[in-house]
JSON list of C-alpha atoms in Angstrom, two decimals:
[
{"chain": "A", "resi": 1319, "resn": "MET", "atom": "CA", "xyz": [-2.14, -18.29, -33.71]},
{"chain": "A", "resi": 1320, "resn": "THR", "atom": "CA", "xyz": [-1.93, -18.35, -29.92]},
{"chain": "A", "resi": 1321, "resn": "LYS", "atom": "CA", "xyz": [-4.77, -17.12, -27.78]},
{"chain": "A", "resi": 1322, "resn": "GLN", "atom": "CA", "xyz": [-3.98, -14.11, -25.60]},
{"chain": "A", "resi": 1323, "resn": "ARG", "atom": "CA", "xyz": [-4.97, -14.41, -21.97]},
{"chain": "A", "resi": 1324, "resn": "ALA", "atom": "CA", "xyz": [-7.54, -11.83, -20.98]},
{"chain": "A", "resi": 1325, "resn": "ASP", "atom": "CA", "xyz": [-6.66, -11.94, -17.31]},
{"chain": "A", "resi": 1326, "resn": "TYR", "atom": "CA", "xyz": [-4.18, -13.42, -14.88]},
{"chain": "A", "resi": 1327, "resn": "PRO", "atom": "CA", "xyz": [-4.95, -15.02, -11.55]},
{"chain": "A", "resi": 1328, "resn": "CYS", "atom": "CA", "xyz": [-2.65, -13.58, -8.93]},
{"chain": "A", "resi": 1329, "resn": "VAL", "atom": "CA", "xyz": [-2.25, -14.94, -5.45]},
{"chain": "A", "resi": 1330, "resn": "LEU", "atom": "CA", "xyz": [-1.16, -12.14, -3.17]},
{"chain": "A", "resi": 1331, "resn": "PRO", "atom": "CA", "xyz": [0.56, -12.40, 0.21]},
{"chain": "A", "resi": 1332, "resn": "GLY", "atom": "CA", "xyz": [-1.48, -11.41, 3.26]},
{"chain": "A", "resi": 1333, "resn": "ASP", "atom": "CA", "xyz": [1.28, -9.04, 4.34]},
{"chain": "A", "resi": 1334, "resn": "PRO", "atom": "CA", "xyz": [0.50, -5.94, 2.23]},
{"chain": "A", "resi": 1335, "resn": "THR", "atom": "CA", "xyz": [3.83, -4.17, 2.82]},
{"chain": "A", "resi": 1336, "resn": "TRP", "atom": "CA", "xyz": [5.04, -5.39, -0.59]},
{"chain": "A", "resi": 1337, "resn": "ILE", "atom": "CA", "xyz": [2.51, -3.05, -2.23]},
{"chain": "A", "resi": 1338, "resn": "ARG", "atom": "CA", "xyz": [1.72, -0.42, 0.43]},
{"chain": "A", "resi": 1339, "resn": "ASP", "atom": "CA", "xyz": [5.37, 0.52, 0.72]},
{"chain": "A", "resi": 1340, "resn": "ALA", "atom": "CA", "xyz": [5.39, 1.05, -3.04]},
{"chain": "A", "resi": 1341, "resn": "ARG", "atom": "CA", "xyz": [3.25, 4.18, -2.87]},
{"chain": "A", "resi": 1342, "resn": "TYR", "atom": "CA", "xyz": [6.22, 6.20, -4.06]},
{"chain": "A", "resi": 1343, "resn": "VAL", "atom": "CA", "xyz": [6.51, 3.95, -7.17]},
{"chain": "A", "resi": 1344, "resn": "GLN", "atom": "CA", "xyz": [2.89, 4.75, -7.93]},
{"chain": "A", "resi": 1345, "resn": "ASP", "atom": "CA", "xyz": [3.63, 8.47, -7.55]},
{"chain": "A", "resi": 1346, "resn": "ILE", "atom": "CA", "xyz": [6.65, 8.28, -9.87]},
{"chain": "A", "resi": 1347, "resn": "LEU", "atom": "CA", "xyz": [4.67, 6.41, -12.52]},
{"chain": "A", "resi": 1348, "resn": "ALA", "atom": "CA", "xyz": [1.87, 9.00, -12.30]},
{"chain": "A", "resi": 1349, "resn": "SER", "atom": "CA", "xyz": [4.48, 11.76, -12.72]},
{"chain": "A", "resi": 1350, "resn": "LEU", "atom": "CA", "xyz": [5.93, 10.00, -15.75]},
{"chain": "A", "resi": 1351, "resn": "ALA", "atom": "CA", "xyz": [2.41, 9.74, -17.20]},
{"chain": "A", "resi": 1352, "resn": "ALA", "atom": "CA", "xyz": [1.85, 13.46, -16.73]},
{"chain": "A", "resi": 1353, "resn": "ALA", "atom": "CA", "xyz": [5.25, 14.35, -18.20]},
{"chain": "A", "resi": 1354, "resn": "ALA", "atom": "CA", "xyz": [4.71, 12.04, -21.18]},
{"chain": "A", "resi": 1355, "resn": "ALA", "atom": "CA", "xyz": [1.28, 13.60, -21.83]},
{"chain": "A", "resi": 1356, "resn": "VAL", "atom": "CA", "xyz": [2.76, 17.10, -21.80]},
{"chain": "A", "resi": 1357, "resn": "ALA", "atom": "CA", "xyz": [5.64, 16.02, -24.06]},
{"chain": "A", "resi": 1358, "resn": "HIS", "atom": "CA", "xyz": [3.13, 14.51, -26.48]},
{"chain": "A", "resi": 1359, "resn": "ASP", "atom": "CA", "xyz": [1.09, 17.72, -26.50]},
{"chain": "A", "resi": 1360, "resn": "TYR", "atom": "CA", "xyz": [4.25, 19.67, -27.35]},
{"chain": "A", "resi": 1361, "resn": "GLY", "atom": "CA", "xyz": [5.16, 17.39, -30.26]},
{"chain": "A", "resi": 1362, "resn": "ASP", "atom": "CA", "xyz": [7.74, 15.15, -28.58]},
{"chain": "A", "resi": 1363, "resn": "PRO", "atom": "CA", "xyz": [5.83, 11.89, -27.96]},
{"chain": "A", "resi": 1364, "resn": "GLU", "atom": "CA", "xyz": [8.96, 9.77, -27.47]},
{"chain": "A", "resi": 1365, "resn": "LYS", "atom": "CA", "xyz": [10.63, 12.01, -24.90]},
{"chain": "A", "resi": 1366, "resn": "TYR", "atom": "CA", "xyz": [9.67, 9.62, -22.06]},
{"chain": "A", "resi": 1367, "resn": "VAL", "atom": "CA", "xyz": [9.99, 6.48, -24.22]},
{"chain": "A", "resi": 1368, "resn": "LEU", "atom": "CA", "xyz": [6.34, 5.42, -23.81]},
{"chain": "A", "resi": 1369, "resn": "PRO", "atom": "CA", "xyz": [3.14, 7.37, -24.34]},
{"chain": "A", "resi": 1370, "resn": "HIS", "atom": "CA", "xyz": [1.43, 8.49, -21.15]},
{"chain": "A", "resi": 1371, "resn": "LEU", "atom": "CA", "xyz": [-1.21, 5.74, -21.06]},
{"chain": "A", "resi": 1372, "resn": "PRO", "atom": "CA", "xyz": [0.99, 2.76, -20.04]},
{"chain": "A", "resi": 1373, "resn": "PHE", "atom": "CA", "xyz": [2.52, 4.83, -17.23]},
{"chain": "A", "resi": 1374, "resn": "GLN", "atom": "CA", "xyz": [-0.93, 5.91, -16.04]},
{"chain": "A", "resi": 1375, "resn": "VAL", "atom": "CA", "xyz": [-2.35, 2.38, -16.22]},
{"chain": "A", "resi": 1376, "resn": "ALA", "atom": "CA", "xyz": [0.65, 1.09, -14.24]},
{"chain": "A", "resi": 1377, "resn": "ALA", "atom": "CA", "xyz": [0.22, 3.80, -11.60]},
{"chain": "A", "resi": 1378, "resn": "ASP", "atom": "CA", "xyz": [-3.53, 3.18, -11.38]},
{"chain": "A", "resi": 1379, "resn": "THR", "atom": "CA", "xyz": [-2.99, -0.58, -11.10]},
{"chain": "A", "resi": 1380, "resn": "ILE", "atom": "CA", "xyz": [-0.63, -0.18, -8.16]},
{"chain": "A", "resi": 1381, "resn": "GLY", "atom": "CA", "xyz": [-3.11, 2.21, -6.56]},
{"chain": "A", "resi": 1382, "resn": "GLN", "atom": "CA", "xyz": [-5.98, -0.22, -7.10]},
{"chain": "A", "resi": 1383, "resn": "ILE", "atom": "CA", "xyz": [-4.08, -3.12, -5.55]},
{"chain": "A", "resi": 1384, "resn": "ARG", "atom": "CA", "xyz": [-2.94, -0.97, -2.63]},
{"chain": "A", "resi": 1385, "resn": "SER", "atom": "CA", "xyz": [-6.49, 0.12, -1.86]},
{"chain": "A", "resi": 1386, "resn": "ASP", "atom": "CA", "xyz": [-7.97, -3.37, -2.28]},
{"chain": "A", "resi": 1387, "resn": "MET", "atom": "CA", "xyz": [-5.54, -5.11, 0.08]},
{"chain": "A", "resi": 1388, "resn": "PRO", "atom": "CA", "xyz": [-7.25, -6.13, 3.32]},
{"chain": "A", "resi": 1389, "resn": "PRO", "atom": "CA", "xyz": [-5.62, -5.58, 6.72]},
{"chain": "A", "resi": 1390, "resn": "ALA", "atom": "CA", "xyz": [-2.37, -7.44, 7.23]},
{"chain": "A", "resi": 1391, "resn": "ARG", "atom": "CA", "xyz": [-2.51, -11.14, 8.04]},
{"chain": "A", "resi": 1392, "resn": "HIS", "atom": "CA", "xyz": [0.93, -12.64, 7.69]},
{"chain": "A", "resi": 1393, "resn": "ASP", "atom": "CA", "xyz": [-0.36, -16.20, 7.30]},
{"chain": "A", "resi": 1394, "resn": "ALA", "atom": "CA", "xyz": [-3.01, -15.33, 4.69]},
{"chain": "A", "resi": 1395, "resn": "MET", "atom": "CA", "xyz": [-3.13, -15.12, 0.92]},
{"chain": "A", "resi": 1396, "resn": "TYR", "atom": "CA", "xyz": [-5.62, -13.46, -1.38]},
{"chain": "A", "resi": 1397, "resn": "LEU", "atom": "CA", "xyz": [-6.79, -14.15, -4.90]},
{"chain": "A", "resi": 1398, "resn": "MET", "atom": "CA", "xyz": [-6.96, -11.33, -7.41]},
{"chain": "A", "resi": 1399, "resn": "VAL", "atom": "CA", "xyz": [-7.59, -11.45, -11.12]},
{"chain": "A", "resi": 1400, "resn": "LEU", "atom": "CA", "xyz": [-5.59, -8.86, -13.01]},
{"chain": "A", "resi": 1401, "resn": "PRO", "atom": "CA", "xyz": [-6.55, -7.90, -16.58]},
{"chain": "A", "resi": 1402, "resn": "ALA", "atom": "CA", "xyz": [-3.76, -8.61, -19.05]},
{"chain": "A", "resi": 1403, "resn": "PHE", "atom": "CA", "xyz": [-3.53, -4.98, -20.18]},
{"chain": "A", "resi": 1404, "resn": "GLN", "atom": "CA", "xyz": [-2.73, -3.88, -16.62]},
{"chain": "A", "resi": 1405, "resn": "LEU", "atom": "CA", "xyz": [0.02, -6.45, -16.24]},
{"chain": "A", "resi": 1406, "resn": "GLU", "atom": "CA", "xyz": [1.41, -5.48, -19.66]},
{"chain": "A", "resi": 1407, "resn": "ALA", "atom": "CA", "xyz": [1.47, -1.78, -18.66]},
{"chain": "A", "resi": 1408, "resn": "LEU", "atom": "CA", "xyz": [3.41, -2.65, -15.50]},
{"chain": "A", "resi": 1409, "resn": "TRP", "atom": "CA", "xyz": [5.95, -4.63, -17.55]},
{"chain": "A", "resi": 1410, "resn": "GLN", "atom": "CA", "xyz": [6.28, -1.79, -20.07]},
{"chain": "A", "resi": 1411, "resn": "ALA", "atom": "CA", "xyz": [6.86, 0.73, -17.29]},
{"chain": "A", "resi": 1412, "resn": "LEU", "atom": "CA", "xyz": [9.45, -1.54, -15.69]},
{"chain": "A", "resi": 1413, "resn": "GLY", "atom": "CA", "xyz": [11.24, -1.81, -19.05]},
{"chain": "A", "resi": 1414, "resn": "VAL", "atom": "CA", "xyz": [11.50, 1.98, -19.23]},
{"chain": "A", "resi": 1415, "resn": "LEU", "atom": "CA", "xyz": [12.66, 2.22, -15.60]},
{"chain": "A", "resi": 1416, "resn": "ARG", "atom": "CA", "xyz": [15.38, -0.35, -16.31]},
{"chain": "A", "resi": 1417, "resn": "ARG", "atom": "CA", "xyz": [16.47, 1.54, -19.41]},
{"chain": "A", "resi": 1418, "resn": "ALA", "atom": "CA", "xyz": [16.73, 4.72, -17.36]},
{"chain": "A", "resi": 1419, "resn": "ARG", "atom": "CA", "xyz": [18.71, 2.96, -14.63]},
{"chain": "A", "resi": 1420, "resn": "ASP", "atom": "CA", "xyz": [21.06, 1.53, -17.25]},
{"chain": "A", "resi": 1421, "resn": "ALA", "atom": "CA", "xyz": [21.65, 5.02, -18.73]},
{"chain": "A", "resi": 1422, "resn": "ASP", "atom": "CA", "xyz": [20.01, 4.26, -22.09]},
{"chain": "A", "resi": 1423, "resn": "GLY", "atom": "CA", "xyz": [20.27, 7.48, -24.09]},
{"chain": "A", "resi": 1424, "resn": "ASP", "atom": "CA", "xyz": [16.61, 7.31, -25.13]},
{"chain": "A", "resi": 1425, "resn": "ALA", "atom": "CA", "xyz": [15.55, 7.26, -21.47]},
{"chain": "A", "resi": 1426, "resn": "THR", "atom": "CA", "xyz": [17.58, 10.26, -20.29]},
{"chain": "A", "resi": 1427, "resn": "GLU", "atom": "CA", "xyz": [14.50, 12.36, -19.49]},
{"chain": "A", "resi": 1428, "resn": "VAL", "atom": "CA", "xyz": [13.02, 9.45, -17.53]},
{"chain": "A", "resi": 1429, "resn": "LEU", "atom": "CA", "xyz": [16.22, 9.09, -15.54]},
{"chain": "A", "resi": 1430, "resn": "GLU", "atom": "CA", "xyz": [16.34, 12.80, -14.73]},
{"chain": "A", "resi": 1431, "resn": "LEU", "atom": "CA", "xyz": [12.70, 12.91, -13.66]},
{"chain": "A", "resi": 1432, "resn": "ILE", "atom": "CA", "xyz": [13.03, 9.82, -11.47]},
{"chain": "A", "resi": 1433, "resn": "ARG", "atom": "CA", "xyz": [16.32, 10.94, -9.96]},
{"chain": "A", "resi": 1434, "resn": "ASP", "atom": "CA", "xyz": [15.03, 14.42, -9.10]},
{"chain": "A", "resi": 1435, "resn": "TYR", "atom": "CA", "xyz": [11.66, 13.26, -7.82]},
{"chain": "A", "resi": 1436, "resn": "ALA", "atom": "CA", "xyz": [12.84, 10.20, -5.88]},
{"chain": "A", "resi": 1437, "resn": "MET", "atom": "CA", "xyz": [15.75, 11.97, -4.21]},
{"chain": "A", "resi": 1438, "resn": "ARG", "atom": "CA", "xyz": [13.94, 15.18, -3.29]},
{"chain": "A", "resi": 1439, "resn": "CYS", "atom": "CA", "xyz": [10.33, 14.25, -2.63]},
{"chain": "A", "resi": 1440, "resn": "PHE", "atom": "CA", "xyz": [10.49, 11.15, -0.46]},
{"chain": "A", "resi": 1441, "resn": "LEU", "atom": "CA", "xyz": [11.72, 10.39, 3.01]},
{"chain": "A", "resi": 1442, "resn": "PRO", "atom": "CA", "xyz": [13.90, 8.49, 2.97]},
{"chain": "A", "resi": 1443, "resn": "PRO", "atom": "CA", "xyz": [15.18, 9.58, -0.44]},
{"chain": "A", "resi": 1444, "resn": "ARG", "atom": "CA", "xyz": [15.11, 6.84, -3.07]},
{"chain": "A", "resi": 1445, "resn": "ARG", "atom": "CA", "xyz": [17.59, 6.00, -5.79]},
{"chain": "A", "resi": 1446, "resn": "VAL", "atom": "CA", "xyz": [16.67, 4.87, -9.29]},
{"chain": "A", "resi": 1447, "resn": "ASP", "atom": "CA", "xyz": [17.85, 1.37, -8.31]},
{"chain": "A", "resi": 1448, "resn": "ASP", "atom": "CA", "xyz": [15.32, 1.41, -5.44]},
{"chain": "A", "resi": 1449, "resn": "VAL", "atom": "CA", "xyz": [12.49, 2.29, -7.82]},
{"chain": "A", "resi": 1450, "resn": "VAL", "atom": "CA", "xyz": [13.46, -0.53, -10.19]},
{"chain": "A", "resi": 1451, "resn": "THR", "atom": "CA", "xyz": [13.87, -3.04, -7.35]},
{"chain": "A", "resi": 1452, "resn": "ASP", "atom": "CA", "xyz": [10.48, -2.20, -5.85]},
{"chain": "A", "resi": 1453, "resn": "MET", "atom": "CA", "xyz": [8.79, -2.38, -9.25]},
{"chain": "A", "resi": 1454, "resn": "GLU", "atom": "CA", "xyz": [10.44, -5.77, -9.84]},
{"chain": "A", "resi": 1455, "resn": "ARG", "atom": "CA", "xyz": [9.14, -6.95, -6.45]},
{"chain": "A", "resi": 1456, "resn": "ILE", "atom": "CA", "xyz": [5.60, -5.92, -7.38]},
{"chain": "A", "resi": 1457, "resn": "LEU", "atom": "CA", "xyz": [5.83, -7.79, -10.66]},
{"chain": "A", "resi": 1458, "resn": "ALA", "atom": "CA", "xyz": [7.41, -10.82, -8.97]},
{"chain": "A", "resi": 1459, "resn": "VAL", "atom": "CA", "xyz": [4.22, -11.19, -6.93]},
{"chain": "A", "resi": 1460, "resn": "LEU", "atom": "CA", "xyz": [1.79, -10.40, -9.73]},
{"chain": "A", "resi": 1461, "resn": "SER", "atom": "CA", "xyz": [3.53, -12.50, -12.39]},
{"chain": "A", "resi": 1462, "resn": "LEU", "atom": "CA", "xyz": [4.52, -15.49, -10.31]},
{"chain": "A", "resi": 1463, "resn": "ASP", "atom": "CA", "xyz": [4.05, -18.37, -12.71]},
{"chain": "A", "resi": 1464, "resn": "ILE", "atom": "CA", "xyz": [4.49, -21.58, -10.78]},
{"chain": "A", "resi": 1465, "resn": "SER", "atom": "CA", "xyz": [2.05, -24.45, -10.51]},
{"chain": "A", "resi": 1466, "resn": "ALA", "atom": "CA", "xyz": [1.31, -23.49, -6.91]},
{"chain": "A", "resi": 1467, "resn": "VAL", "atom": "CA", "xyz": [-0.47, -20.35, -8.13]},
{"chain": "A", "resi": 1468, "resn": "GLN", "atom": "CA", "xyz": [-2.89, -22.45, -10.16]},
{"chain": "A", "resi": 1469, "resn": "THR", "atom": "CA", "xyz": [-3.49, -24.94, -7.32]},
{"chain": "A", "resi": 1470, "resn": "VAL", "atom": "CA", "xyz": [-4.11, -22.22, -4.75]},
{"chain": "A", "resi": 1471, "resn": "SER", "atom": "CA", "xyz": [-6.19, -20.12, -7.18]},
{"chain": "A", "resi": 1472, "resn": "ILE", "atom": "CA", "xyz": [-8.51, -22.98, -8.03]},
{"chain": "A", "resi": 1473, "resn": "THR", "atom": "CA", "xyz": [-8.91, -23.97, -4.39]},
{"chain": "A", "resi": 1474, "resn": "LEU", "atom": "CA", "xyz": [-9.66, -20.40, -3.29]},
{"chain": "A", "resi": 1475, "resn": "LEU", "atom": "CA", "xyz": [-11.96, -19.68, -6.23]},
{"chain": "A", "resi": 1476, "resn": "LEU", "atom": "CA", "xyz": [-13.99, -22.85, -5.85]},
{"chain": "A", "resi": 1477, "resn": "LYS", "atom": "CA", "xyz": [-13.77, -22.79, -2.05]},
{"chain": "A", "resi": 1478, "resn": "GLY", "atom": "CA", "xyz": [-12.38, -26.26, -2.26]},
{"chain": "A", "resi": 1479, "resn": "GLU", "atom": "CA", "xyz": [-10.93, -28.47, 0.40]},
{"chain": "A", "resi": 1480, "resn": "ARG", "atom": "CA", "xyz": [-7.64, -27.34, 1.92]},
{"chain": "A", "resi": 1481, "resn": "ASP", "atom": "CA", "xyz": [-5.98, -30.72, 1.40]},
{"chain": "A", "resi": 1482, "resn": "ASP", "atom": "CA", "xyz": [-2.31, -31.72, 1.33]},
{"chain": "A", "resi": 1483, "resn": "ASP", "atom": "CA", "xyz": [-1.93, -30.48, -2.27]},
{"chain": "A", "resi": 1484, "resn": "PHE", "atom": "CA", "xyz": [-3.23, -27.08, -1.25]},
{"chain": "A", "resi": 1485, "resn": "ARG", "atom": "CA", "xyz": [-0.97, -26.90, 1.82]},
{"chain": "A", "resi": 1486, "resn": "SER", "atom": "CA", "xyz": [2.05, -27.91, -0.27]},
{"chain": "A", "resi": 1487, "resn": "ALA", "atom": "CA", "xyz": [1.22, -25.29, -2.92]},
{"chain": "A", "resi": 1488, "resn": "ARG", "atom": "CA", "xyz": [0.72, -22.68, -0.18]},
{"chain": "A", "resi": 1489, "resn": "ASP", "atom": "CA", "xyz": [4.13, -23.51, 1.26]},
{"chain": "A", "resi": 1490, "resn": "ASP", "atom": "CA", "xyz": [5.66, -23.20, -2.23]},
{"chain": "A", "resi": 1491, "resn": "LEU", "atom": "CA", "xyz": [4.09, -19.74, -2.60]},
{"chain": "A", "resi": 1492, "resn": "PHE", "atom": "CA", "xyz": [5.39, -18.59, 0.78]},
{"chain": "A", "resi": 1493, "resn": "ALA", "atom": "CA", "xyz": [8.86, -19.84, -0.21]},
{"chain": "A", "resi": 1494, "resn": "ALA", "atom": "CA", "xyz": [8.70, -18.00, -3.55]},
{"chain": "A", "resi": 1495, "resn": "TRP", "atom": "CA", "xyz": [7.63, -14.78, -1.83]},
{"chain": "A", "resi": 1496, "resn": "ARG", "atom": "CA", "xyz": [10.44, -15.09, 0.72]},
{"chain": "A", "resi": 1497, "resn": "ALA", "atom": "CA", "xyz": [12.89, -15.58, -2.15]},
{"chain": "A", "resi": 1498, "resn": "ALA", "atom": "CA", "xyz": [11.60, -12.30, -3.61]},
{"chain": "A", "resi": 1499, "resn": "GLY", "atom": "CA", "xyz": [12.09, -10.54, -0.27]},
{"chain": "A", "resi": 1500, "resn": "ILE", "atom": "CA", "xyz": [8.41, -10.56, 0.68]},
{"chain": "A", "resi": 1501, "resn": "GLY", "atom": "CA", "xyz": [6.86, -11.95, 3.81]},
{"chain": "A", "resi": 1502, "resn": "PRO", "atom": "CA", "xyz": [8.16, -13.74, 6.86]}
]
């Protein structure tokens, strides 16, 4: 039996646009949570693929990260520990968003809600692909699983020396974020 991780260390870029610009994703997830709760109350719990709770946890997680991000510093990075259930809810929500984008018949209601909401309620209007791409970007930052995350996390947590190993790991993180379309 493998041990489940209770939390995940996340190293976040100092430029908060990756999460602040995702406010609309948070709003869509909150809308999906509300719609799924209503569908459940009316006897159709699978209408939005997931129950309301994973959508709400995902929306709340994005909101929490957005509000906790300090002012922008393009050369900075921040350590955050994310409980496993929050990361799992984000992955579950992304799975549903992808199914909707790919026209999965079970996710038709999700697709219609996202399409209507994203195209009519935001300036500029968003497409379903935009929602999926921005959710993937959020998870690319939060789920980055390279050795640099561990090196930087330990150094930041223990307020250790910023030696060559740290600087190399930091450079690897900046490169990974740039590859994901985040940062300078």
